[in-house]
CSV table of C-alpha atoms in Angstrom, one decimal:
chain,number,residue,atom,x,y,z
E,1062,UNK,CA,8.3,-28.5,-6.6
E,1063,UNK,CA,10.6,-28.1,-9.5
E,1064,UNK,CA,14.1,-26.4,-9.1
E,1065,UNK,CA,15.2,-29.1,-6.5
E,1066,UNK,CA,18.0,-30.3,-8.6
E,1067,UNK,CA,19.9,-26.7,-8.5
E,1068,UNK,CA,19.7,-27.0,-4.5
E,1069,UNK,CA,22.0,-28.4,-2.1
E,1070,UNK,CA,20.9,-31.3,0.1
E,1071,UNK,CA,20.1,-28.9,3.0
E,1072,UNK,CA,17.4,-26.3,1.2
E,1073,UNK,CA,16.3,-29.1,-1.0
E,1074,UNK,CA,15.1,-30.4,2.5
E,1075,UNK,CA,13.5,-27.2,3.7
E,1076,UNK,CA,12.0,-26.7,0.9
E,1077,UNK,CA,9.8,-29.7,1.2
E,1078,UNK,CA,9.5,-29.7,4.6
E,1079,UNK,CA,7.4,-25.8,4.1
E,1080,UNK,CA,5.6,-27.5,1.3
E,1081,UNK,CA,4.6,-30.6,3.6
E,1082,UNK,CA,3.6,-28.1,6.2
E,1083,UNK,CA,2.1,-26.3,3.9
E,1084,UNK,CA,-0.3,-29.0,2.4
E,1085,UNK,CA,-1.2,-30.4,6.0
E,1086,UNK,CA,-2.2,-26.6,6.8
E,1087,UNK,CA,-4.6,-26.3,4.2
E,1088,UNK,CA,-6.3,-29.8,4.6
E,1089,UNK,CA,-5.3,-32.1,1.6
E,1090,UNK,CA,-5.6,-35.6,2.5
E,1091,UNK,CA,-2.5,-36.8,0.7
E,1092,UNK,CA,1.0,-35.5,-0.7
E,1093,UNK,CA,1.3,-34.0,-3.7
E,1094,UNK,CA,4.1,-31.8,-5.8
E,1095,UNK,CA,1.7,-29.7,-8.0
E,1096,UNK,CA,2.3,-26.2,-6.4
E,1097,UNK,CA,-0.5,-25.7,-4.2
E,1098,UNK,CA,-1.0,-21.4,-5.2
E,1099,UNK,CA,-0.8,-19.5,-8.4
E,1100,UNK,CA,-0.5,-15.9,-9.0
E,1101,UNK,CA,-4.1,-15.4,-10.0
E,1102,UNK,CA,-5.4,-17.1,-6.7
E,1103,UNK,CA,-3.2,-14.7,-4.4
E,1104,UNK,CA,-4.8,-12.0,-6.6
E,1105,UNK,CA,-8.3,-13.2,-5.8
E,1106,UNK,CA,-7.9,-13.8,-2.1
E,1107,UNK,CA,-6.5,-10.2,-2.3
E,1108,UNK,CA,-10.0,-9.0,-3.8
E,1109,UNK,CA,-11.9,-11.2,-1.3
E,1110,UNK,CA,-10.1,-10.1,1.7
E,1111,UNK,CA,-10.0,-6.9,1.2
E,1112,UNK,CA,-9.1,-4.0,3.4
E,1113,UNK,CA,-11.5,-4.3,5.7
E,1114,UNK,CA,-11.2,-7.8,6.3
E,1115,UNK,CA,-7.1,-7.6,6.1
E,1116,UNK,CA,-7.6,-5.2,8.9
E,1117,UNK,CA,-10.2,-6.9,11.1
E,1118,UNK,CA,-6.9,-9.7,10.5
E,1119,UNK,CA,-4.4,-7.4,12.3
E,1120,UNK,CA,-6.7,-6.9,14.6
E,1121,UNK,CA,-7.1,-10.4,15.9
E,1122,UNK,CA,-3.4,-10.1,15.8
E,1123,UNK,CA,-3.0,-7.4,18.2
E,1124,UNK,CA,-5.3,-9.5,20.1
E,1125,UNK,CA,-3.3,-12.5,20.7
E,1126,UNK,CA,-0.5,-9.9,21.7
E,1127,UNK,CA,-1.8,-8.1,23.8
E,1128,UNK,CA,-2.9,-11.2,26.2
E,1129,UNK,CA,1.0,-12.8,25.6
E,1130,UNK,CA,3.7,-10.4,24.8
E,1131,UNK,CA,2.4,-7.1,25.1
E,1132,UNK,CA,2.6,-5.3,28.8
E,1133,UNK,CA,1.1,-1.9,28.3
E,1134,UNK,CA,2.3,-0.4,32.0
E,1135,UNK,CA,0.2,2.1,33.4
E,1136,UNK,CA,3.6,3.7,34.7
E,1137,UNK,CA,2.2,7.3,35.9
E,1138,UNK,CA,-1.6,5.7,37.4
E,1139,UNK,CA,-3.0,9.2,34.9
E,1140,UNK,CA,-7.3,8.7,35.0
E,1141,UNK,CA,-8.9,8.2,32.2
E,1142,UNK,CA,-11.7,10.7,30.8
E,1143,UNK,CA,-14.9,12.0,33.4
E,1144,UNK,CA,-17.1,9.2,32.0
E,1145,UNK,CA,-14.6,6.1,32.5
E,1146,UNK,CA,-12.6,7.1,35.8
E,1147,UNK,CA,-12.9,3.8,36.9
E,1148,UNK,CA,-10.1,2.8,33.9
E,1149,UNK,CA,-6.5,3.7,34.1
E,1150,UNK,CA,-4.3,4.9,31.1
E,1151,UNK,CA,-2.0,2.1,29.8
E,1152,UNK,CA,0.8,1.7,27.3
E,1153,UNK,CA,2.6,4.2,24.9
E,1154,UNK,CA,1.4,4.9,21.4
E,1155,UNK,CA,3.3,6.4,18.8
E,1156,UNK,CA,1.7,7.3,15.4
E,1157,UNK,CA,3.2,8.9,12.5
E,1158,UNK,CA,2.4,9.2,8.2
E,1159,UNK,CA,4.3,7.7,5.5
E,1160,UNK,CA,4.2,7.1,1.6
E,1161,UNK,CA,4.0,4.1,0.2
E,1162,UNK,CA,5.2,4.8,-3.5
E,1163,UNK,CA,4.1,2.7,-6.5
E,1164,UNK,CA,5.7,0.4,-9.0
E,1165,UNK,CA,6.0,3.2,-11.8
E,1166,UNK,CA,8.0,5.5,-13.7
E,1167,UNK,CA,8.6,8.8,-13.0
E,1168,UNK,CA,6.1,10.1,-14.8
E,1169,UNK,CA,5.7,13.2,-17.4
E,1170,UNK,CA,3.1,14.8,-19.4
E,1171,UNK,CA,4.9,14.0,-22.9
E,1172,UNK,CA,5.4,10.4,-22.2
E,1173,UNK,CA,1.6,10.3,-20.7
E,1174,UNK,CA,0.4,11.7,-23.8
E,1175,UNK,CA,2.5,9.7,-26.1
E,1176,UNK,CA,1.5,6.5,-24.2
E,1177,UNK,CA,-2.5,7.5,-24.5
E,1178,UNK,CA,-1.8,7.7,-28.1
E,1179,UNK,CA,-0.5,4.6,-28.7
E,1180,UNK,CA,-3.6,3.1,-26.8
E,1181,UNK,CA,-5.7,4.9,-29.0
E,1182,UNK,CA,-4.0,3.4,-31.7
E,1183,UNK,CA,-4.3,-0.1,-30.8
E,1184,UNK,CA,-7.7,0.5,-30.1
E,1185,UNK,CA,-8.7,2.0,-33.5
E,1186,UNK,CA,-7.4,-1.4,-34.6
E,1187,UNK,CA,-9.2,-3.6,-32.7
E,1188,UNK,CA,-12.5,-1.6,-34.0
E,1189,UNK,CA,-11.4,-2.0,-37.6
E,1190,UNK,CA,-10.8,-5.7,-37.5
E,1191,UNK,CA,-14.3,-5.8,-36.7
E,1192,UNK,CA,-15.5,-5.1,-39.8
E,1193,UNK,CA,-18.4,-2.6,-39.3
E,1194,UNK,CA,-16.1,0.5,-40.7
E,1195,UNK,CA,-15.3,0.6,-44.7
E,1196,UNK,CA,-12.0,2.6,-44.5
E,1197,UNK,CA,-9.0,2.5,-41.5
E,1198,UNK,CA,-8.9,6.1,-40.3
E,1199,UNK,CA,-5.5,7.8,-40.7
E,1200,UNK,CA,-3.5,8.0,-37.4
E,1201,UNK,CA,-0.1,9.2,-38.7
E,1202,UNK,CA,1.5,6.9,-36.2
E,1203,UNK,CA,4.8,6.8,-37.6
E,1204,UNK,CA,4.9,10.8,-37.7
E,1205,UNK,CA,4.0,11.0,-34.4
E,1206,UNK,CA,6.5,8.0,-33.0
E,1207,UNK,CA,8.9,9.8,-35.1
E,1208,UNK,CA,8.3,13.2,-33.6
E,1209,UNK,CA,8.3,11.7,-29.5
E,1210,UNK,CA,11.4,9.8,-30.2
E,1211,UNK,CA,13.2,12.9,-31.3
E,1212,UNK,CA,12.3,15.3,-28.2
E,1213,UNK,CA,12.8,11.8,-25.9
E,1214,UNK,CA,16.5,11.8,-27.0
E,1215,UNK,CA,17.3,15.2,-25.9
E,1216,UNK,CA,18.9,15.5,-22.2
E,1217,UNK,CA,17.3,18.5,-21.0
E,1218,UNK,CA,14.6,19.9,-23.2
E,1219,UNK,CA,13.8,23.5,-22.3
E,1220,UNK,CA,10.4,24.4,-22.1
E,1221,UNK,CA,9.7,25.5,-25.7
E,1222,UNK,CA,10.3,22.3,-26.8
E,1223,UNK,CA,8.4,20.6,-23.9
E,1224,UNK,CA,5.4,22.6,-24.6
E,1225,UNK,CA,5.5,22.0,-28.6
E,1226,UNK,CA,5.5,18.4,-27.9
E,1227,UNK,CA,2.7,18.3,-25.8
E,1228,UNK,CA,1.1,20.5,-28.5
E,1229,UNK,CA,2.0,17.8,-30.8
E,1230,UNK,CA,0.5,14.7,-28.7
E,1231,UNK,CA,-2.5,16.7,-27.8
E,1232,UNK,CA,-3.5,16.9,-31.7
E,1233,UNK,CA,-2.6,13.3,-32.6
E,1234,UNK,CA,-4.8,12.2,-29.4
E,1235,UNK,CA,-7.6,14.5,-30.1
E,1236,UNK,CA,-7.9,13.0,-33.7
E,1237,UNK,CA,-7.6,9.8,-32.7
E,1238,UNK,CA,-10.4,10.1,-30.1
E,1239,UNK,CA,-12.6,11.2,-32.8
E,1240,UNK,CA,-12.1,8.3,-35.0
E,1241,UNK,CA,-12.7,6.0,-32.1
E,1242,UNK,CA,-16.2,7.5,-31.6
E,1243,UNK,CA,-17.4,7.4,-35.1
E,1244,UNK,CA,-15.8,4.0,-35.3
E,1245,UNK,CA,-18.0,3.0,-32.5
E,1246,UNK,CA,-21.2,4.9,-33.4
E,1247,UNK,CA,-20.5,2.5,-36.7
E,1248,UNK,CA,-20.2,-0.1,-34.7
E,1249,UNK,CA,-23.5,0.6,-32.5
E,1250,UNK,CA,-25.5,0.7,-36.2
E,1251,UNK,CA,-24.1,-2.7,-37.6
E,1252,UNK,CA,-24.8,-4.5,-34.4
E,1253,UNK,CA,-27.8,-2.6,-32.6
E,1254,UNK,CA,-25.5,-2.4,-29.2
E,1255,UNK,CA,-23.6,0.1,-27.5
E,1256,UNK,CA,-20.2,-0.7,-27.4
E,1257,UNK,CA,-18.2,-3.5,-28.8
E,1258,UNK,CA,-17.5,-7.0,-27.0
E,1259,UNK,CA,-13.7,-5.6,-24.7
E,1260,UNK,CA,-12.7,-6.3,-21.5
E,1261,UNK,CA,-13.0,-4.4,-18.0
E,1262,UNK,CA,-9.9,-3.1,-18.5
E,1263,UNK,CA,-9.7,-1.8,-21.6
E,1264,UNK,CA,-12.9,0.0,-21.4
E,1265,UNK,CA,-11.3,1.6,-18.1
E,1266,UNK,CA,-8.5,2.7,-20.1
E,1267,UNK,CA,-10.4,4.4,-22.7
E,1268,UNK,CA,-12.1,6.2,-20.1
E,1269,UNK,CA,-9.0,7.3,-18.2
E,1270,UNK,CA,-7.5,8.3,-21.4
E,1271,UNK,CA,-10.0,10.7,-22.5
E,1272,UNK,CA,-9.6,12.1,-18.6
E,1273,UNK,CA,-6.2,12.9,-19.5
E,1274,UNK,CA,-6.8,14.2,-22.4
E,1275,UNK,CA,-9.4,17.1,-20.9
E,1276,UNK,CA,-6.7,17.0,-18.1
E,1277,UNK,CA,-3.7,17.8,-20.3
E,1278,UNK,CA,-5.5,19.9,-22.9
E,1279,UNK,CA,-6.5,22.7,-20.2
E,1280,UNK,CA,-2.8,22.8,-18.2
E,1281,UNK,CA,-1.8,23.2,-22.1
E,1282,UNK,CA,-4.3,25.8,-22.8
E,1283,UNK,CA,-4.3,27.8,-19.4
E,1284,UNK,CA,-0.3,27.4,-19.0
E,1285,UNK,CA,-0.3,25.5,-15.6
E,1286,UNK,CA,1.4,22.8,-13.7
E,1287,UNK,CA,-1.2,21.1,-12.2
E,1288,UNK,CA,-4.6,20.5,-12.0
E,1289,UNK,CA,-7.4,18.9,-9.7
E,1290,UNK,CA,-7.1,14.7,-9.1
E,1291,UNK,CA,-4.3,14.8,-11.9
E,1292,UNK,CA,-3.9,11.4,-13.7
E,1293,UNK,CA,-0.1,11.0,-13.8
E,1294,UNK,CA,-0.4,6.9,-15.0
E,1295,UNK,CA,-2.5,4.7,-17.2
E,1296,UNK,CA,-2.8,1.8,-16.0
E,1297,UNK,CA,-3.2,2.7,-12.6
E,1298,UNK,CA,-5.0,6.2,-12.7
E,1299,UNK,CA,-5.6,6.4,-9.0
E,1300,UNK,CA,-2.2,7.3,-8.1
E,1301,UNK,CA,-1.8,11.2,-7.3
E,1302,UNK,CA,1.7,13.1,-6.9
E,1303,UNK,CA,2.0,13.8,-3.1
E,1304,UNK,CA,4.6,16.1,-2.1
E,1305,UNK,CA,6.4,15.8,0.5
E,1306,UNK,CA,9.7,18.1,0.7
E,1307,UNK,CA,12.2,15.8,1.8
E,1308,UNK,CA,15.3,15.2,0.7
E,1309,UNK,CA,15.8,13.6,-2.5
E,1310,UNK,CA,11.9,12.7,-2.7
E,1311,UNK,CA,10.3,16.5,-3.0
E,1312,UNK,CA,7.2,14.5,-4.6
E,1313,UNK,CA,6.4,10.5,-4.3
E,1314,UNK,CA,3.6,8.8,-6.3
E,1315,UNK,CA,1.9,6.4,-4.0
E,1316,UNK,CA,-0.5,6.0,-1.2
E,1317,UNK,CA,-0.4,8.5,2.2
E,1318,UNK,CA,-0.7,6.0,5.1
E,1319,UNK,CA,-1.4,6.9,8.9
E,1320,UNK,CA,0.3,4.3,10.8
E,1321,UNK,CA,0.5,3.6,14.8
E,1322,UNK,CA,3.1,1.7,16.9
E,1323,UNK,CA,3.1,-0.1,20.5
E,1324,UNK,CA,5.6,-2.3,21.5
E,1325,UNK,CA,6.7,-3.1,18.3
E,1326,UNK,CA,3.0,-3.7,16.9
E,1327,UNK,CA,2.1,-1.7,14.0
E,1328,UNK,CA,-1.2,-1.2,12.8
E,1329,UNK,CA,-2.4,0.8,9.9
E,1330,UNK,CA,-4.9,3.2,10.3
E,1331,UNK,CA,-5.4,5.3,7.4
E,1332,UNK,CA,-5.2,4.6,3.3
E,1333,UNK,CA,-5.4,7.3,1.1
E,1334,UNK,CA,-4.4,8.0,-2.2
E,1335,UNK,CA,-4.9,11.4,-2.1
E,1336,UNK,CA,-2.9,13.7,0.4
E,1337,UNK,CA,-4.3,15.1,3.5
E,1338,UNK,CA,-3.7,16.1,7.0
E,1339,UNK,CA,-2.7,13.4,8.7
E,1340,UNK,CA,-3.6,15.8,12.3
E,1341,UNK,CA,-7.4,15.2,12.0
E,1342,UNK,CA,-7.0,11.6,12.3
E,1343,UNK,CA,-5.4,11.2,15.6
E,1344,UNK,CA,-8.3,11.6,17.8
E,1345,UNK,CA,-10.1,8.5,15.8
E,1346,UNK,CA,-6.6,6.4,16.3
E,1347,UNK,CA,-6.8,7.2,20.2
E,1348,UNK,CA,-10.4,6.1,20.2
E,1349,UNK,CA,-9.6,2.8,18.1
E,1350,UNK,CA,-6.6,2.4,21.1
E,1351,UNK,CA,-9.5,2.1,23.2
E,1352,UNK,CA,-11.6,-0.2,21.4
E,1353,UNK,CA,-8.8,-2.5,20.5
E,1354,UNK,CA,-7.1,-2.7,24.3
E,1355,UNK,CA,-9.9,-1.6,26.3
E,1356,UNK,CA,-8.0,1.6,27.9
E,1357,UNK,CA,-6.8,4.5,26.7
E,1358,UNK,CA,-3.0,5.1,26.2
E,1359,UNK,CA,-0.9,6.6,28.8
E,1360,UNK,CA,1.1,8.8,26.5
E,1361,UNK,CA,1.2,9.7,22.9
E,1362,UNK,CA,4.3,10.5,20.8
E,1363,UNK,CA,3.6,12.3,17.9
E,1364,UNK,CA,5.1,14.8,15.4
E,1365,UNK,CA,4.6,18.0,16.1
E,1366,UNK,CA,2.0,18.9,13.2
E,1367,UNK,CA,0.1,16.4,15.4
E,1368,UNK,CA,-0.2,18.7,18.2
E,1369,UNK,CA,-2.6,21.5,17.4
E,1370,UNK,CA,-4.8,22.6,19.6
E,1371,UNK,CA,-7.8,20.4,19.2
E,1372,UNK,CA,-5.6,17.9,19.3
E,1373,UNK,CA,-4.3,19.0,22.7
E,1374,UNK,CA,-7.4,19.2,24.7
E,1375,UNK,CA,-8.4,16.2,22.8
E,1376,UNK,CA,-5.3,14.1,24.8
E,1377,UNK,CA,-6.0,16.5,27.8
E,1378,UNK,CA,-9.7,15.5,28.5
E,1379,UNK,CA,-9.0,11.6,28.1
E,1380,UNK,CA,-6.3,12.0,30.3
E,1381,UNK,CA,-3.5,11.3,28.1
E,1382,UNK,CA,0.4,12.6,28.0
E,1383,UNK,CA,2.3,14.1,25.4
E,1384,UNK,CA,6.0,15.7,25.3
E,1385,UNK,CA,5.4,18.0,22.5
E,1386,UNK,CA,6.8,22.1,22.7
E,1387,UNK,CA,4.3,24.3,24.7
E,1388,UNK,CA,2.3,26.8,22.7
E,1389,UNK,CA,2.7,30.0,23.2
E,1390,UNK,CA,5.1,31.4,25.5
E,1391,UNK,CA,7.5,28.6,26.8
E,1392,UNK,CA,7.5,27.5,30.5
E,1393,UNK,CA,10.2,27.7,32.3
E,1394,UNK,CA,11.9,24.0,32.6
E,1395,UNK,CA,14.8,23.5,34.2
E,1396,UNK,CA,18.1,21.0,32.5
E,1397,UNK,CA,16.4,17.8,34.2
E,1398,UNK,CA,12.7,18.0,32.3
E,1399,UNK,CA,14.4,19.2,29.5
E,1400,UNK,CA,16.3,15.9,29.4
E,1401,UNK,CA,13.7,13.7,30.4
E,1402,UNK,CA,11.1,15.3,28.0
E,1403,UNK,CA,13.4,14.9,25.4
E,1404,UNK,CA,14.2,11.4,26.1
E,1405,UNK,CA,10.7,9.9,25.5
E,1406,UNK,CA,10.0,12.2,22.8
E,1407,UNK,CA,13.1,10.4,21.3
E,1408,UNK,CA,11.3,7.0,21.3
E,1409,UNK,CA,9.0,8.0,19.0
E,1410,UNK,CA,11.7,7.3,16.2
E,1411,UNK,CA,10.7,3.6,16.9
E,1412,UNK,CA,7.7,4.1,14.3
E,1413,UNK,CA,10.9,5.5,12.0
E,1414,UNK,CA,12.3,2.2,12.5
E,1415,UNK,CA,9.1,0.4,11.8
E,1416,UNK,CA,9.0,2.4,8.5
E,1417,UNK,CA,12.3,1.4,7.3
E,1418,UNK,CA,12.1,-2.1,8.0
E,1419,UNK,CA,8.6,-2.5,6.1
E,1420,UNK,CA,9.9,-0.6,3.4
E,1421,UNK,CA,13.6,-2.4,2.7
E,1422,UNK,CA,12.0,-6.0,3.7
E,1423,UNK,CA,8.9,-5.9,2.6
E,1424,UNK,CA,8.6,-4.6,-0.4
E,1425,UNK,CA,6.8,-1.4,1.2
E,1426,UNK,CA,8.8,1.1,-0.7
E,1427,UNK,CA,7.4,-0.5,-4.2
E,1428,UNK,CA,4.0,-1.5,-4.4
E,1429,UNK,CA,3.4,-3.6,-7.2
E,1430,UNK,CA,-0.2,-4.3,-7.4
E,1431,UNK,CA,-2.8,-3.5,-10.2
E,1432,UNK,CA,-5.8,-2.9,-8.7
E,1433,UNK,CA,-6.4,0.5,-5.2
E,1434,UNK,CA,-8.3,-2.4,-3.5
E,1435,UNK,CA,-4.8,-5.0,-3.7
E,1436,UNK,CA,-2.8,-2.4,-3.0
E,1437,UNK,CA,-4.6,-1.5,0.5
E,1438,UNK,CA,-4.7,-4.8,1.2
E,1439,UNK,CA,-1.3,-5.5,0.5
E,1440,UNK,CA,-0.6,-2.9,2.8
E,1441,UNK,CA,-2.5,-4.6,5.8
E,1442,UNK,CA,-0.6,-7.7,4.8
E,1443,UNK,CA,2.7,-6.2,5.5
E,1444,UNK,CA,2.1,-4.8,8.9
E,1445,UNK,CA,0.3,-8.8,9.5
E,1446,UNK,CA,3.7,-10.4,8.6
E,1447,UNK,CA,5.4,-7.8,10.6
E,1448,UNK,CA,3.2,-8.8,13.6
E,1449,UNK,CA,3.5,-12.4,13.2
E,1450,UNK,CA,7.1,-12.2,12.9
E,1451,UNK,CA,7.4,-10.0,16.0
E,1452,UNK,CA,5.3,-12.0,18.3
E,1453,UNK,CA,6.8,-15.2,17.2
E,1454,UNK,CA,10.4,-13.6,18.2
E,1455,UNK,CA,8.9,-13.0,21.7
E,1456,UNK,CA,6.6,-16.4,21.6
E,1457,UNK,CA,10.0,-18.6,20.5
E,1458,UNK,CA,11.9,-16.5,23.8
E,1459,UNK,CA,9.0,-17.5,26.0
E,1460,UNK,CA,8.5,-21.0,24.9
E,1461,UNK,CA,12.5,-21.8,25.6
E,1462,UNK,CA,12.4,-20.0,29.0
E,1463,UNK,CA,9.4,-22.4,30.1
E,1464,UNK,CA,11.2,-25.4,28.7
E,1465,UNK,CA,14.2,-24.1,30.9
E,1466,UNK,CA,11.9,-24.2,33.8
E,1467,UNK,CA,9.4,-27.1,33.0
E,1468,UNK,CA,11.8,-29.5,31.7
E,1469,UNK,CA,8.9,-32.3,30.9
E,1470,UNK,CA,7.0,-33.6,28.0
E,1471,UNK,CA,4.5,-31.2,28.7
E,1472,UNK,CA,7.2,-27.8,28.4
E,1473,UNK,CA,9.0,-29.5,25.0
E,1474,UNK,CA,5.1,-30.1,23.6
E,1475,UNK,CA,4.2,-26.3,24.2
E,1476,UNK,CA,7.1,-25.5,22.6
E,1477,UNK,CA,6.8,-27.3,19.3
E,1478,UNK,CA,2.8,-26.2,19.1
E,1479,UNK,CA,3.7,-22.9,19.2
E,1480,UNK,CA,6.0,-23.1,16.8
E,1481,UNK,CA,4.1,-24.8,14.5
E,1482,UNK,CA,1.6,-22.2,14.8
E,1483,UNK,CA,3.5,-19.7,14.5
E,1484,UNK,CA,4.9,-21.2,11.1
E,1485,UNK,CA,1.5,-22.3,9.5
E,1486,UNK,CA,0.5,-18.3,10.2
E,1487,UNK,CA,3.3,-17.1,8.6
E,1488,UNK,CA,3.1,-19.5,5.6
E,1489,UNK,CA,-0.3,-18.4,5.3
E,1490,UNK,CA,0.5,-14.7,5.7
E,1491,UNK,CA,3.5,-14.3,3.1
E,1492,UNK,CA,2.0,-16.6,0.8
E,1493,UNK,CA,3.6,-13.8,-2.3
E,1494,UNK,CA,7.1,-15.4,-1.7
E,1495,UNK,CA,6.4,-18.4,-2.6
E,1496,UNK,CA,7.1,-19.6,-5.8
E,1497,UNK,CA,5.6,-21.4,-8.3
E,1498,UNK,CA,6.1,-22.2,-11.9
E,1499,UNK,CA,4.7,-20.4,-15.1
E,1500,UNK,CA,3.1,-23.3,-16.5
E,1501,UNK,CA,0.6,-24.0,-13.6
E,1502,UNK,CA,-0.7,-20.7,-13.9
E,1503,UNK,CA,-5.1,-21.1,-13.2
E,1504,UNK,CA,-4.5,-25.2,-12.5
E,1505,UNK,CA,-5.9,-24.8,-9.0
E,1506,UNK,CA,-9.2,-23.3,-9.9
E,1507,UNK,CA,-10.8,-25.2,-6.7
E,1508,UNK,CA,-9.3,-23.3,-4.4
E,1509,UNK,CA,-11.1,-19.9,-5.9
C-alpha cells in the first residue's frame, strides 16, 4: 500500500478499506500491506481461466440476472417451434459484430521487414557468444539501419522507393537467415542437440520471422498486396488486417467478435481473429438463447446482412420475430407499421451503445495482451465487469426500495449483503486496475 502519503484523507481511506475487503475476500487470516496480486499472477489466472471457463463465468452471470433483474416479457404469446409448443417466446435479443483492435502500430511491410532483421541480428549474436562458431558472420547492420532510416524519413514515399526498400530488407534478411542456420547446424555438432538452450518465445519468433520472410518475398516477387493469413506483427503474429469500410477505420487489426444483448446483458459469442461472416452464426446464438434462459426469444434485432434467407426461415420455424426489409417485392404497409416497425428496429442501436461503452471504459478499443488465449479472455472479462456492474445498478435500486418498504434489521441487513457481494465480485472481476508496485513483481508465488 505505498502512495498513501500523496492522497487526501478521504481516498487514503478507500483505498484501505478495498484492500481490507479485499484480503477478507480471499481468505488471509490477518492484515497485511504487501500487495496481495502482481502482474504475472493476473497473467496466469488469465491462462488458467481461459475462454472457455471466462465464458462458462458470464454465464453464471446471466444466471443470477435472469432470476433478479431480468423480465424477458413474452409481450405477443408467439409459440415456440413444433417440437416445444408447450414453451412461449420471451425477451428481445439483439446481436451484432465488432472489432476489437490490438495494442500495435500501424503496421507496414518495410518496418516489418526491418524489424525481422534486427531480430535476426540479435539472434546471430546470441549464437556467437556461444562459442561453437570460429568467425561472426557479416550482417552489414549499419548499412542496412542506414538505408531504413533514410526511406523512414521521407513523408510520402512513392512506390519505387517502397518497393526498393523492401528489395533491400528482403536481401539483408535472407542472408541473415542463412547464417542462423549454419550457425545452428554448428551448434547441433559441438553439442550433439538440436537447437540451442532459448526460450518459448524466441523460438516462436524465429519461426514467425521466417513466415514473413516467404510471406514478403512472394508479394515482392509476384507484385501483390496481400496474401493468405498475412503476418502484419512480430510479436503477436496472430493478428490479421480485417477490413471493414467505415469511416476513418477502412481496415482494423484485431479480433472480429459476435456479440449479443438483452436487457443490458451482453454476452460474447464469437472470437475470431480472422474475418468471417458474422450471418452463419446467428442460428447457434438463438439456440444458446435457449439453453441459457430456457425459451426462445420473442424477437430478434439484427443487421440486415443478418437476414438472409436461411436465416429467415431459421427465426420463422422457432417462432421468432424480426423487423428487417421484406425480400423481394415490398408489401404494402401502411404510415402506422411503418412507424412501429421502425421503432423496434431502432432499439437495436442499444448493442451500439454497449459497444461504445466497452470500448471508451474498458479498454475494449486497445487490447493489450501478449498471448490469442489472454486476449479472448480478456474479452470475456469485459462483458463480466459490464454485467456485474449492470446488475449491481439494478440490485443497489432494489435493495433501497425494500429497505423503503421493510424498514427493519432484517431490510438494512439484505441491503448491506448484497452490496458487499456485489463489491467482492467486482474486486475480483477488475482485478487489472489495481495497482501494485514494481518491486513486488513474483513475491506472491503461493497464490499460482
Amino acid at each position: 500500500m505505498k502512495g498513501l502519503e500523496n492522497l487526501s484523507d478521504e481516498d487514503c481511506l478507500q483505498q484501505i478499506q478495498e484492500n481490507i475487503y479485499m484480503q477478507y475476500f480471499v481468505g488471509l487470516r490477518s492484515l497485511t500491506i504487501r500487495p496481495l496480486f502482481t502482474p504475472e499472477v493476473l497473467v496466469a489466472v488469465r491462462k488458467r481461466l481461459g475462454e472457455e471457463s471466462m465464458s462458462e463465468l458470464n454465464e453464471l452471470v446471466l444466471k443470477v440476472a435472469q432470476g433478479t433483474v431480468m423480465k424477458h416479457r413474452a409481450r405477443y404469446g408467439t409459440k415456440a417451434g413444433k417440437d416445444n409448443t408447450n414453451l412461449i417466446n420471451r425477451g428481445i435479443l439483439k446481436v451484432d459484430a465488432t472489432v476489437c483492435p490490438e495494442d500495435l502500430r500501424f503496421p507496414t511491410d518495410t518496418r516489418l521487414l526491418n524489424e525481422a532483421r534486427l531480430f535476426t541480428e540479435q539472434m546471430i549474436d546470441h549464437l556467437f557468444d556461444l562459442g561453437y562458431y570460429e568467425k561472426k558472420p557479416r550482417t552489414y547492420r549499419k548499412v542496412a539501419a542506414e538505408y531504413y532510416l533514410n526511406f523512414a524519413k521521407k513523408k510520402s514515399p512513392g512506390n519505387k522507393q517502397i518497393r526498393k526498400c523492401k528489395k533491400q530488407q528482403l536481401q539483408y534478411l535472407r542472408r541473415n537467415l542463412k547464417h542462423i542456420n549454419v550457425m545452428l547446424d554448428a551448434y547441433e555438432t559441438g553439442k550433439g542437440i538440436g537447437l540451442p538452450h532459448m526460450d518459448g518465445k524466441t523460438y516462436r519468433s524465429y519461426l514467425v520471422v521466417q513466415h514473413i520472410y516467404d510471406q514478403q518475398w512472394i508479394m515482392y516477387r509476384d507484385g501483390r498486396k496481400n496474401v493468405k493469413d498475412r503476418i502484419v506483427n512480430l510479436s503477436k503474429p496472430w493478428v490479421r488486417p480485417i477490413v471493414r469500410g467505415k469511416a476513418g477505420k477502412k481496415t482494423e487489426f484485431g479480433s472480429k467478435i459476435n456479440v449479443s444483448e438483452t436487457e443490458g446483458m451482453v454476452k460474447v459469442d464469437r472470437i475470431d481473429f480472422n474475418n468471417y461472416n458474422e450471418a452463419k452464426d446467428l442460428e447457434a446464438i438463438v439456440e444458446d438463447y435457449k439453453r441459457l434462459y430456457g425459451y426462445y426469444p420473442q424477437s430478434v434485432l439484427v443487421d440486415k446482412i443478418y437476414l438472409n434467407r436461411e436465416n429467415r426461415k431459421m427465426l420463422k420455424e422457432r417462432g421468432i420475430e424480426h423487423y428487417g426489409a421484406q425480400l423481394g417485392r415490398p408489401k404494402g404497409y401502411n404510415k402506422e407499421e411503418k412507424r412501429w416497425c421502425k421503432k423496434r428496429q431502432n432499439k437495436r442501436s442499444e448493442i451500439e451503445g454497449k459497444f461504445g461503452l466497452g470500448k471508451l471504459k474498458y479498454g475494449m478499443n486497445k487490447i493489450r495482451m501478449k498471448y490469442a488465449e489472454t486476449s479472448k479472455a480478456h474479452m470475456h472479462l469485459i462483458a463480466i465487469s459490464m454485467n456485474i456492474w449492470q446488475l449491481w445498478q439494478k440490485l443497489k435500486l432494489f435493495s433501497s426500495q425494500l429497505i423503503n418498504k421493510q424498514t427493519n434489521e432484517i431490510g438494512q441487513r439484505i441491503n448491506f449483503m448484497i452490496q458487499i457481494i456485489l463489491l467482492n465480485l467486482l474486486v475480483l472481476i477488475q482485478l487489472k486496475n489495481i495497482s501494485s508496485s514494481p518491486e513486488t513483481i513474483g513475491s506472491y508465488d503461493r497464490i499460482y
